[in-house]
């Protein structure tokens, strides 16, 4: 992936989360939907999705992925 002409290294899980969000810009995806996409076990207290979203925000910018508190995550429409 590239951002402003520079390569950005993403893990496979980060890429899967970003791909899911970019397929439906503006649509909110719940943590459960993203876990399903990643085929993660739903362990109580698991924060894997939050970790991947945090990594993406760090690499792509803090406003690249938004949170709708209590609902899920979304990428703003262009």
PDB file of N, CA, C and O in Angstrom:
ATOM      1  N   UNK A   1       0.839  -1.163   0.000  1.00  0.00           N
ATOM      2  CA  UNK A   1       0.000   0.000   0.000  1.00  0.00           C
ATOM      3  C   UNK A   1       0.892   1.236   0.000  1.00  0.00           C
ATOM      4  O   UNK A   1       1.987   1.224   0.548  1.00  0.00           O
ATOM      5  N   UNK A   2       0.389   2.311  -0.595  1.00  0.00           N
ATOM      6  CA  UNK A   2       1.123   3.575  -0.643  1.00  0.00           C
ATOM      7  C   UNK A   2       0.273   4.704  -0.073  1.00  0.00           C
ATOM      8  O   UNK A   2      -0.939   4.721  -0.251  1.00  0.00           O
ATOM      9  N   UNK A   3       0.921   5.620   0.601  1.00  0.00           N
ATOM     10  CA  UNK A   3       0.279   6.812   1.143  1.00  0.00           C
ATOM     11  C   UNK A   3       1.146   7.998   0.753  1.00  0.00           C
ATOM     12  O   UNK A   3       2.326   8.052   1.113  1.00  0.00           O
ATOM     13  N   UNK A   4       0.569   8.907  -0.015  1.00  0.00           N
ATOM     14  CA  UNK A   4       1.303  10.081  -0.494  1.00  0.00           C
ATOM     15  C   UNK A   4       2.586   9.683  -1.220  1.00  0.00           C
ATOM     16  O   UNK A   4       3.639  10.288  -1.044  1.00  0.00           O
ATOM     17  N   UNK A   5       2.484   8.608  -2.006  1.00  0.00           N
ATOM     18  CA  UNK A   5       3.612   8.161  -2.806  1.00  0.00           C
ATOM     19  C   UNK A   5       4.644   7.334  -2.061  1.00  0.00           C
ATOM     20  O   UNK A   5       5.593   6.855  -2.646  1.00  0.00           O
ATOM     21  N   UNK A   6       4.482   7.176  -0.766  1.00  0.00           N
ATOM     22  CA  UNK A   6       5.432   6.417   0.037  1.00  0.00           C
ATOM     23  C   UNK A   6       4.823   5.066   0.413  1.00  0.00           C
ATOM     24  O   UNK A   6       3.647   4.982   0.749  1.00  0.00           O
ATOM     25  N   UNK A   7       5.621   4.000   0.381  1.00  0.00           N
ATOM     26  CA  UNK A   7       5.096   2.690   0.763  1.00  0.00           C
ATOM     27  C   UNK A   7       4.772   2.630   2.259  1.00  0.00           C
ATOM     28  O   UNK A   7       5.482   3.214   3.079  1.00  0.00           O
ATOM     29  N   UNK A   8       3.679   1.946   2.572  1.00  0.00           N
ATOM     30  CA  UNK A   8       3.268   1.740   3.965  1.00  0.00           C
ATOM     31  C   UNK A   8       3.163   0.235   4.179  1.00  0.00           C
ATOM     32  O   UNK A   8       2.418  -0.445   3.475  1.00  0.00           O
ATOM     33  N   UNK A   9       3.916  -0.269   5.132  1.00  0.00           N
ATOM     34  CA  UNK A   9       3.900  -1.705   5.425  1.00  0.00           C
ATOM     35  C   UNK A   9       2.744  -2.022   6.366  1.00  0.00           C
ATOM     36  O   UNK A   9       2.632  -1.423   7.440  1.00  0.00           O
ATOM     37  N   UNK A  10       1.864  -2.924   5.939  1.00  0.00           N
ATOM     38  CA  UNK A  10       0.747  -3.352   6.765  1.00  0.00           C
ATOM     39  C   UNK A  10       0.866  -4.841   7.033  1.00  0.00           C
ATOM     40  O   UNK A  10       1.277  -5.603   6.159  1.00  0.00           O
ATOM     41  N   UNK A  11       0.470  -5.244   8.237  1.00  0.00           N
ATOM     42  CA  UNK A  11       0.408  -6.675   8.520  1.00  0.00           C
ATOM     43  C   UNK A  11      -0.789  -7.251   7.762  1.00  0.00           C
ATOM     44  O   UNK A  11      -1.666  -6.514   7.289  1.00  0.00           O
ATOM     45  N   UNK A  12      -0.850  -8.547   7.671  1.00  0.00           N
ATOM     46  CA  UNK A  12      -1.974  -9.200   6.980  1.00  0.00           C
ATOM     47  C   UNK A  12      -3.299  -8.861   7.653  1.00  0.00           C
ATOM     48  O   UNK A  12      -4.306  -8.614   6.975  1.00  0.00           O
ATOM     49  N   UNK A  13      -3.319  -8.822   8.974  1.00  0.00           N
ATOM     50  CA  UNK A  13      -4.553  -8.502   9.694  1.00  0.00           C
ATOM     51  C   UNK A  13      -4.940  -7.031   9.514  1.00  0.00           C
ATOM     52  O   UNK A  13      -6.116  -6.713   9.356  1.00  0.00           O
ATOM     53  N   UNK A  14      -3.961  -6.136   9.557  1.00  0.00           N
ATOM     54  CA  UNK A  14      -4.256  -4.726   9.303  1.00  0.00           C
ATOM     55  C   UNK A  14      -4.838  -4.547   7.907  1.00  0.00           C
ATOM     56  O   UNK A  14      -5.817  -3.815   7.722  1.00  0.00           O
ATOM     57  N   UNK A  15      -4.241  -5.223   6.935  1.00  0.00           N
ATOM     58  CA  UNK A  15      -4.732  -5.126   5.566  1.00  0.00           C
ATOM     59  C   UNK A  15      -6.166  -5.639   5.463  1.00  0.00           C
ATOM     60  O   UNK A  15      -7.005  -5.028   4.800  1.00  0.00           O
ATOM     61  N   UNK A  16      -6.475  -6.749   6.131  1.00  0.00           N
ATOM     62  CA  UNK A  16      -7.826  -7.319   6.089  1.00  0.00           C
ATOM     63  C   UNK A  16      -8.851  -6.362   6.695  1.00  0.00           C
ATOM     64  O   UNK A  16      -9.955  -6.191   6.161  1.00  0.00           O
ATOM     65  N   UNK A  17      -8.495  -5.715   7.802  1.00  0.00           N
ATOM     66  CA  UNK A  17      -9.404  -4.741   8.428  1.00  0.00           C
ATOM     67  C   UNK A  17      -9.608  -3.559   7.494  1.00  0.00           C
ATOM     68  O   UNK A  17     -10.745  -3.140   7.247  1.00  0.00           O
ATOM     69  N   UNK A  18      -8.536  -3.020   6.956  1.00  0.00           N
ATOM     70  CA  UNK A  18      -8.636  -1.875   6.062  1.00  0.00           C
ATOM     71  C   UNK A  18      -9.436  -2.222   4.817  1.00  0.00           C
ATOM     72  O   UNK A  18     -10.296  -1.447   4.384  1.00  0.00           O
ATOM     73  N   UNK A  19      -9.190  -3.385   4.246  1.00  0.00           N
ATOM     74  CA  UNK A  19      -9.926  -3.816   3.058  1.00  0.00           C
ATOM     75  C   UNK A  19     -11.426  -3.903   3.337  1.00  0.00           C
ATOM     76  O   UNK A  19     -12.242  -3.434   2.542  1.00  0.00           O
ATOM     77  N   UNK A  20     -11.794  -4.474   4.476  1.00  0.00           N
ATOM     78  CA  UNK A  20     -13.213  -4.587   4.837  1.00  0.00           C
ATOM     79  C   UNK A  20     -13.854  -3.212   4.957  1.00  0.00           C
ATOM     80  O   UNK A  20     -14.977  -2.996   4.479  1.00  0.00           O
ATOM     81  N   UNK A  21     -13.155  -2.282   5.577  1.00  0.00           N
ATOM     82  CA  UNK A  21     -13.698  -0.937   5.758  1.00  0.00           C
ATOM     83  C   UNK A  21     -13.778  -0.169   4.441  1.00  0.00           C
ATOM     84  O   UNK A  21     -14.734   0.568   4.196  1.00  0.00           O
ATOM     85  N   UNK A  22     -12.784  -0.341   3.579  1.00  0.00           N
ATOM     86  CA  UNK A  22     -12.754   0.386   2.309  1.00  0.00           C
ATOM     87  C   UNK A  22     -13.768  -0.146   1.298  1.00  0.00           C
ATOM     88  O   UNK A  22     -14.148   0.570   0.375  1.00  0.00           O
ATOM     89  N   UNK A  23     -14.195  -1.387   1.471  1.00  0.00           N
ATOM     90  CA  UNK A  23     -15.201  -1.945   0.565  1.00  0.00           C
ATOM     91  C   UNK A  23     -16.551  -1.255   0.725  1.00  0.00           C
ATOM     92  O   UNK A  23     -17.356  -1.265  -0.198  1.00  0.00           O
ATOM     93  N   UNK A  24     -16.778  -0.657   1.898  1.00  0.00           N
ATOM     94  CA  UNK A  24     -18.043   0.021   2.160  1.00  0.00           C
ATOM     95  C   UNK A  24     -17.788   1.356   2.864  1.00  0.00           C
ATOM     96  O   UNK A  24     -18.090   1.503   4.048  1.00  0.00           O
ATOM     97  N   UNK A  25     -17.231   2.338   2.155  1.00  0.00           N
ATOM     98  CA  UNK A  25     -16.939   3.626   2.795  1.00  0.00           C
ATOM     99  C   UNK A  25     -18.203   4.246   3.377  1.00  0.00           C
ATOM    100  O   UNK A  25     -19.261   4.232   2.756  1.00  0.00           O
ATOM    101  N   UNK A  26     -18.087   4.745   4.594  1.00  0.00           N
ATOM    102  CA  UNK A  26     -19.211   5.376   5.268  1.00  0.00           C
ATOM    103  C   UNK A  26     -20.063   4.404   6.057  1.00  0.00           C
ATOM    104  O   UNK A  26     -20.803   4.808   6.955  1.00  0.00           O
ATOM    105  N   UNK A  27     -19.974   3.108   5.758  1.00  0.00           N
ATOM    106  CA  UNK A  27     -20.748   2.096   6.485  1.00  0.00           C
ATOM    107  C   UNK A  27     -19.987   1.699   7.745  1.00  0.00           C
ATOM    108  O   UNK A  27     -18.770   1.523   7.726  1.00  0.00           O
ATOM    109  N   UNK A  28     -20.711   1.561   8.832  1.00  0.00           N
ATOM    110  CA  UNK A  28     -20.106   1.186  10.110  1.00  0.00           C
ATOM    111  C   UNK A  28     -20.062  -0.334  10.210  1.00  0.00           C
ATOM    112  O   UNK A  28     -21.075  -1.006  10.028  1.00  0.00           O
ATOM    113  N   UNK A  29     -18.876  -0.863  10.481  1.00  0.00           N
ATOM    114  CA  UNK A  29     -18.704  -2.295  10.710  1.00  0.00           C
ATOM    115  C   UNK A  29     -18.412  -2.524  12.183  1.00  0.00           C
ATOM    116  O   UNK A  29     -17.545  -1.866  12.763  1.00  0.00           O
ATOM    117  N   UNK A  30     -19.139  -3.451  12.773  1.00  0.00           N
ATOM    118  CA  UNK A  30     -18.951  -3.742  14.193  1.00  0.00           C
ATOM    119  C   UNK A  30     -17.668  -4.531  14.407  1.00  0.00           C
ATOM    120  O   UNK A  30     -17.099  -5.114  13.474  1.00  0.00           O
ATOM    121  N   UNK A  31     -17.261  -4.576  15.647  1.00  0.00           N
ATOM    122  CA  UNK A  31     -16.083  -5.360  15.998  1.00  0.00           C
ATOM    123  C   UNK A  31     -16.306  -6.827  15.624  1.00  0.00           C
ATOM    124  O   UNK A  31     -15.406  -7.487  15.097  1.00  0.00           O
ATOM    125  N   UNK A  32     -17.514  -7.329  15.844  1.00  0.00           N
ATOM    126  CA  UNK A  32     -17.836  -8.715  15.512  1.00  0.00           C
ATOM    127  C   UNK A  32     -17.702  -8.967  14.013  1.00  0.00           C
ATOM    128  O   UNK A  32     -17.164  -9.988  13.594  1.00  0.00           O
ATOM    129  N   UNK A  33     -18.183  -8.027  13.204  1.00  0.00           N
ATOM    130  CA  UNK A  33     -18.058  -8.180  11.753  1.00  0.00           C
ATOM    131  C   UNK A  33     -16.592  -8.220  11.330  1.00  0.00           C
ATOM    132  O   UNK A  33     -16.213  -9.004  10.460  1.00  0.00           O
ATOM    133  N   UNK A  34     -15.782  -7.377  11.941  1.00  0.00           N
ATOM    134  CA  UNK A  34     -14.360  -7.365  11.608  1.00  0.00           C
ATOM    135  C   UNK A  34     -13.665  -8.624  12.121  1.00  0.00           C
ATOM    136  O   UNK A  34     -12.790  -9.162  11.452  1.00  0.00           O
ATOM    137  N   UNK A  35     -14.050  -9.105  13.300  1.00  0.00           N
ATOM    138  CA  UNK A  35     -13.490 -10.359  13.811  1.00  0.00           C
ATOM    139  C   UNK A  35     -13.824 -11.509  12.869  1.00  0.00           C
ATOM    140  O   UNK A  35     -12.984 -12.359  12.594  1.00  0.00           O
ATOM    141  N   UNK A  36     -15.067 -11.524  12.365  1.00  0.00           N
ATOM    142  CA  UNK A  36     -15.457 -12.565  11.410  1.00  0.00           C
ATOM    143  C   UNK A  36     -14.592 -12.489  10.166  1.00  0.00           C
ATOM    144  O   UNK A  36     -14.188 -13.511   9.612  1.00  0.00           O
ATOM    145  N   UNK A  37     -14.332 -11.285   9.709  1.00  0.00           N
ATOM    146  CA  UNK A  37     -13.500 -11.082   8.515  1.00  0.00           C
ATOM    147  C   UNK A  37     -12.083 -11.606   8.747  1.00  0.00           C
ATOM    148  O   UNK A  37     -11.459 -12.158   7.844  1.00  0.00           O
ATOM    149  N   UNK A  38     -11.616 -11.434   9.977  1.00  0.00           N
ATOM    150  CA  UNK A  38     -10.259 -11.875  10.326  1.00  0.00           C
ATOM    151  C   UNK A  38     -10.226 -13.334  10.769  1.00  0.00           C
ATOM    152  O   UNK A  38      -9.164 -13.882  11.009  1.00  0.00           O
ATOM    153  N   UNK A  39     -11.409 -13.919  10.913  1.00  0.00           N
ATOM    154  CA  UNK A  39     -11.533 -15.291  11.392  1.00  0.00           C
ATOM    155  C   UNK A  39     -10.852 -15.457  12.751  1.00  0.00           C
ATOM    156  O   UNK A  39     -10.109 -16.412  12.987  1.00  0.00           O
ATOM    157  N   UNK A  40     -11.092 -14.502  13.632  1.00  0.00           N
ATOM    158  CA  UNK A  40     -10.501 -14.559  14.969  1.00  0.00           C
ATOM    159  C   UNK A  40     -11.442 -15.254  15.935  1.00  0.00           C
ATOM    160  O   UNK A  40     -12.654 -15.166  15.805  1.00  0.00           O
ATOM    161  N   UNK A  41     -10.872 -15.921  16.898  1.00  0.00           N
ATOM    162  CA  UNK A  41     -11.670 -16.469  17.985  1.00  0.00           C
ATOM    163  C   UNK A  41     -12.159 -15.310  18.830  1.00  0.00           C
ATOM    164  O   UNK A  41     -11.420 -14.377  19.110  1.00  0.00           O
ATOM    165  N   UNK A  42     -13.413 -15.366  19.224  1.00  0.00           N
ATOM    166  CA  UNK A  42     -13.967 -14.296  20.056  1.00  0.00           C
ATOM    167  C   UNK A  42     -13.725 -14.610  21.526  1.00  0.00           C
ATOM    168  O   UNK A  42     -14.570 -15.156  22.210  1.00  0.00           O
ATOM    169  N   UNK A  43     -12.550 -14.278  21.977  1.00  0.00           N
ATOM    170  CA  UNK A  43     -12.220 -14.494  23.382  1.00  0.00           C
ATOM    171  C   UNK A  43     -12.755 -13.324  24.195  1.00  0.00           C
ATOM    172  O   UNK A  43     -12.723 -12.184  23.743  1.00  0.00           O
ATOM    173  N   UNK A  44     -13.246 -13.620  25.374  1.00  0.00           N
ATOM    174  CA  UNK A  44     -13.748 -12.557  26.238  1.00  0.00           C
ATOM    175  C   UNK A  44     -12.598 -11.614  26.553  1.00  0.00           C
ATOM    176  O   UNK A  44     -11.510 -12.036  26.941  1.00  0.00           O
ATOM    177  N   UNK A  45     -12.838 -10.336  26.354  1.00  0.00           N
ATOM    178  CA  UNK A  45     -11.809  -9.339  26.600  1.00  0.00           C
ATOM    179  C   UNK A  45     -10.840  -9.168  25.439  1.00  0.00           C
ATOM    180  O   UNK A  45      -9.887  -8.420  25.544  1.00  0.00           O
ATOM    181  N   UNK A  46     -11.081  -9.843  24.342  1.00  0.00           N
ATOM    182  CA  UNK A  46     -10.187  -9.728  23.203  1.00  0.00           C
ATOM    183  C   UNK A  46     -10.253  -8.313  22.643  1.00  0.00           C
ATOM    184  O   UNK A  46     -11.324  -7.770  22.431  1.00  0.00           O
ATOM    185  N   UNK A  47      -9.095  -7.749  22.385  1.00  0.00           N
ATOM    186  CA  UNK A  47      -9.056  -6.409  21.803  1.00  0.00           C
ATOM    187  C   UNK A  47      -8.232  -6.388  20.518  1.00  0.00           C
ATOM    188  O   UNK A  47      -7.679  -5.362  20.149  1.00  0.00           O
ATOM    189  N   UNK A  48      -8.181  -7.519  19.836  1.00  0.00           N
ATOM    190  CA  UNK A  48      -7.365  -7.622  18.625  1.00  0.00           C
ATOM    191  C   UNK A  48      -7.773  -6.591  17.585  1.00  0.00           C
ATOM    192  O   UNK A  48      -6.915  -5.937  16.984  1.00  0.00           O
ATOM    193  N   UNK A  49      -9.069  -6.422  17.347  1.00  0.00           N
ATOM    194  CA  UNK A  49      -9.525  -5.465  16.338  1.00  0.00           C
ATOM    195  C   UNK A  49      -9.069  -4.062  16.712  1.00  0.00           C
ATOM    196  O   UNK A  49      -8.587  -3.311  15.857  1.00  0.00           O
ATOM    197  N   UNK A  50      -9.185  -3.718  17.979  1.00  0.00           N
ATOM    198  CA  UNK A  50      -8.753  -2.396  18.428  1.00  0.00           C
ATOM    199  C   UNK A  50      -7.266  -2.193  18.192  1.00  0.00           C
ATOM    200  O   UNK A  50      -6.832  -1.108  17.809  1.00  0.00           O
ATOM    201  N   UNK A  51      -6.484  -3.236  18.395  1.00  0.00           N
ATOM    202  CA  UNK A  51      -5.040  -3.159  18.178  1.00  0.00           C
ATOM    203  C   UNK A  51      -4.744  -2.907  16.702  1.00  0.00           C
ATOM    204  O   UNK A  51      -3.914  -2.059  16.354  1.00  0.00           O
ATOM    205  N   UNK A  52      -5.437  -3.621  15.805  1.00  0.00           N
ATOM    206  CA  UNK A  52      -5.209  -3.434  14.373  1.00  0.00           C
ATOM    207  C   UNK A  52      -5.655  -2.050  13.915  1.00  0.00           C
ATOM    208  O   UNK A  52      -4.978  -1.412  13.110  1.00  0.00           O
ATOM    209  N   UNK A  53      -6.779  -1.575  14.424  1.00  0.00           N
ATOM    210  CA  UNK A  53      -7.258  -0.231  14.070  1.00  0.00           C
ATOM    211  C   UNK A  53      -6.260   0.815  14.561  1.00  0.00           C
ATOM    212  O   UNK A  53      -5.933   1.763  13.848  1.00  0.00           O
ATOM    213  N   UNK A  54      -5.749   0.633  15.774  1.00  0.00           N
ATOM    214  CA  UNK A  54      -4.755   1.568  16.305  1.00  0.00           C
ATOM    215  C   UNK A  54      -3.519   1.604  15.404  1.00  0.00           C
ATOM    216  O   UNK A  54      -2.996   2.684  15.090  1.00  0.00           O
ATOM    217  N   UNK A  55      -3.049   0.435  14.986  1.00  0.00           N
ATOM    218  CA  UNK A  55      -1.890   0.371  14.097  1.00  0.00           C
ATOM    219  C   UNK A  55      -2.151   1.067  12.771  1.00  0.00           C
ATOM    220  O   UNK A  55      -1.291   1.788  12.257  1.00  0.00           O
ATOM    221  N   UNK A  56      -3.349   0.865  12.220  1.00  0.00           N
ATOM    222  CA  UNK A  56      -3.702   1.528  10.960  1.00  0.00           C
ATOM    223  C   UNK A  56      -3.743   3.043  11.129  1.00  0.00           C
ATOM    224  O   UNK A  56      -3.267   3.785  10.271  1.00  0.00           O
ATOM    225  N   UNK A  57      -4.309   3.512  12.225  1.00  0.00           N
ATOM    226  CA  UNK A  57      -4.371   4.958  12.469  1.00  0.00           C
ATOM    227  C   UNK A  57      -2.971   5.538  12.609  1.00  0.00           C
ATOM    228  O   UNK A  57      -2.697   6.641  12.129  1.00  0.00           O
ATOM    229  N   UNK A  58      -2.092   4.808  13.256  1.00  0.00           N
ATOM    230  CA  UNK A  58      -0.715   5.275  13.436  1.00  0.00           C
ATOM    231  C   UNK A  58      -0.005   5.385  12.089  1.00  0.00           C
ATOM    232  O   UNK A  58       0.734   6.327  11.832  1.00  0.00           O
ATOM    233  N   UNK A  59      -0.258   4.425  11.207  1.00  0.00           N
ATOM    234  CA  UNK A  59       0.412   4.388   9.912  1.00  0.00           C
ATOM    235  C   UNK A  59      -0.245   5.277   8.857  1.00  0.00           C
ATOM    236  O   UNK A  59       0.433   5.803   7.983  1.00  0.00           O
ATOM    237  N   UNK A  60      -1.588   5.430   8.926  1.00  0.00           N
ATOM    238  CA  UNK A  60      -2.316   6.140   7.873  1.00  0.00           C
ATOM    239  C   UNK A  60      -2.852   7.507   8.286  1.00  0.00           C
ATOM    240  O   UNK A  60      -3.358   8.242   7.452  1.00  0.00           O
ATOM    241  N   UNK A  61      -2.778   7.808   9.567  1.00  0.00           N
ATOM    242  CA  UNK A  61      -3.307   9.074  10.067  1.00  0.00           C
ATOM    243  C   UNK A  61      -4.469   8.836  11.009  1.00  0.00           C
ATOM    244  O   UNK A  61      -5.262   7.914  10.815  1.00  0.00           O
ATOM    245  N   UNK A  62      -4.569   9.668  12.020  1.00  0.00           N
ATOM    246  CA  UNK A  62      -5.564   9.450  13.075  1.00  0.00           C
ATOM    247  C   UNK A  62      -7.006   9.554  12.592  1.00  0.00           C
ATOM    248  O   UNK A  62      -7.900   8.987  13.212  1.00  0.00           O
ATOM    249  N   UNK A  63      -7.247  10.259  11.499  1.00  0.00           N
ATOM    250  CA  UNK A  63      -8.616  10.395  10.993  1.00  0.00           C
ATOM    251  C   UNK A  63      -8.942   9.410   9.880  1.00  0.00           C
ATOM    252  O   UNK A  63     -10.006   9.507   9.271  1.00  0.00           O
ATOM    253  N   UNK A  64      -8.048   8.476   9.609  1.00  0.00           N
ATOM    254  CA  UNK A  64      -8.266   7.532   8.515  1.00  0.00           C
ATOM    255  C   UNK A  64      -9.396   6.557   8.814  1.00  0.00           C
ATOM    256  O   UNK A  64     -10.126   6.145   7.919  1.00  0.00           O
ATOM    257  N   UNK A  65      -9.533   6.168  10.080  1.00  0.00           N
ATOM    258  CA  UNK A  65     -10.604   5.276  10.516  1.00  0.00           C
ATOM    259  C   UNK A  65     -11.279   5.935  11.706  1.00  0.00           C
ATOM    260  O   UNK A  65     -10.616   6.339  12.663  1.00  0.00           O
ATOM    261  N   UNK A  66     -12.575   6.042  11.640  1.00  0.00           N
ATOM    262  CA  UNK A  66     -13.347   6.686  12.712  1.00  0.00           C
ATOM    263  C   UNK A  66     -14.069   5.635  13.540  1.00  0.00           C
ATOM    264  O   UNK A  66     -14.381   4.550  13.053  1.00  0.00           O
ATOM    265  N   UNK A  67     -14.370   5.983  14.768  1.00  0.00           N
ATOM    266  CA  UNK A  67     -15.112   5.118  15.672  1.00  0.00           C
ATOM    267  C   UNK A  67     -16.468   5.722  15.946  1.00  0.00           C
ATOM    268  O   UNK A  67     -16.571   6.918  16.230  1.00  0.00           O
ATOM    269  N   UNK A  68     -17.499   4.906  15.844  1.00  0.00           N
ATOM    270  CA  UNK A  68     -18.830   5.296  16.287  1.00  0.00           C
ATOM    271  C   UNK A  68     -19.028   4.530  17.587  1.00  0.00           C
ATOM    272  O   UNK A  68     -19.255   3.316  17.586  1.00  0.00           O
ATOM    273  N   UNK A  69     -18.844   5.237  18.690  1.00  0.00           N
ATOM    274  CA  UNK A  69     -18.791   4.613  20.007  1.00  0.00           C
ATOM    275  C   UNK A  69     -19.966   3.664  20.241  1.00  0.00           C
ATOM    276  O   UNK A  69     -21.109   4.019  20.040  1.00  0.00           O
ATOM    277  N   UNK A  70     -19.622   2.456  20.647  1.00  0.00           N
ATOM    278  CA  UNK A  70     -20.623   1.446  20.952  1.00  0.00           C
ATOM    279  C   UNK A  70     -21.193   0.740  19.729  1.00  0.00           C
ATOM    280  O   UNK A  70     -22.008  -0.169  19.864  1.00  0.00           O
ATOM    281  N   UNK A  71     -20.775   1.164  18.529  1.00  0.00           N
ATOM    282  CA  UNK A  71     -21.326   0.568  17.302  1.00  0.00           C
ATOM    283  C   UNK A  71     -20.223  -0.100  16.488  1.00  0.00           C
ATOM    284  O   UNK A  71     -20.315  -1.265  16.144  1.00  0.00           O
ATOM    285  N   UNK A  72     -19.176   0.652  16.131  1.00  0.00           N
ATOM    286  CA  UNK A  72     -18.111   0.065  15.331  1.00  0.00           C
ATOM    287  C   UNK A  72     -17.220   1.098  14.684  1.00  0.00           C
ATOM    288  O   UNK A  72     -17.092   2.232  15.184  1.00  0.00           O
ATOM    289  N   UNK A  73     -16.613   0.717  13.579  1.00  0.00           N
ATOM    290  CA  UNK A  73     -15.623   1.527  12.882  1.00  0.00           C
ATOM    291  C   UNK A  73     -16.061   1.795  11.452  1.00  0.00           C
ATOM    292  O   UNK A  73     -16.767   0.995  10.851  1.00  0.00           O
ATOM    293  N   UNK A  74     -15.581   2.918  10.898  1.00  0.00           N
ATOM    294  CA  UNK A  74     -15.863   3.217   9.507  1.00  0.00           C
ATOM    295  C   UNK A  74     -14.782   4.114   8.923  1.00  0.00           C
ATOM    296  O   UNK A  74     -14.052   4.774   9.652  1.00  0.00           O
ATOM    297  N   UNK A  75     -14.684   4.065   7.591  1.00  0.00           N
ATOM    298  CA  UNK A  75     -13.817   4.956   6.835  1.00  0.00           C
ATOM    299  C   UNK A  75     -14.730   6.009   6.239  1.00  0.00           C
ATOM    300  O   UNK A  75     -15.723   5.673   5.580  1.00  0.00           O
ATOM    301  N   UNK A  76     -14.451   7.288   6.475  1.00  0.00           N
ATOM    302  CA  UNK A  76     -15.313   8.340   5.925  1.00  0.00           C
ATOM    303  C   UNK A  76     -15.365   8.271   4.389  1.00  0.00           C
ATOM    304  O   UNK A  76     -14.387   7.893   3.753  1.00  0.00           O
ATOM    305  N   UNK A  77     -16.522   8.611   3.855  1.00  0.00           N
ATOM    306  CA  UNK A  77     -16.658   8.688   2.399  1.00  0.00           C
ATOM    307  C   UNK A  77     -15.780   9.811   1.883  1.00  0.00           C
ATOM    308  O   UNK A  77     -15.638  10.837   2.528  1.00  0.00           O
ATOM    309  N   UNK A  78     -15.187   9.614   0.692  1.00  0.00           N
ATOM    310  CA  UNK A  78     -14.323  10.660   0.129  1.00  0.00           C
ATOM    311  C   UNK A  78     -15.118  11.894  -0.263  1.00  0.00           C
ATOM    312  O   UNK A  78     -16.264  11.908  -0.456  1.00  0.00           O
TER     313      UNK A  78
END
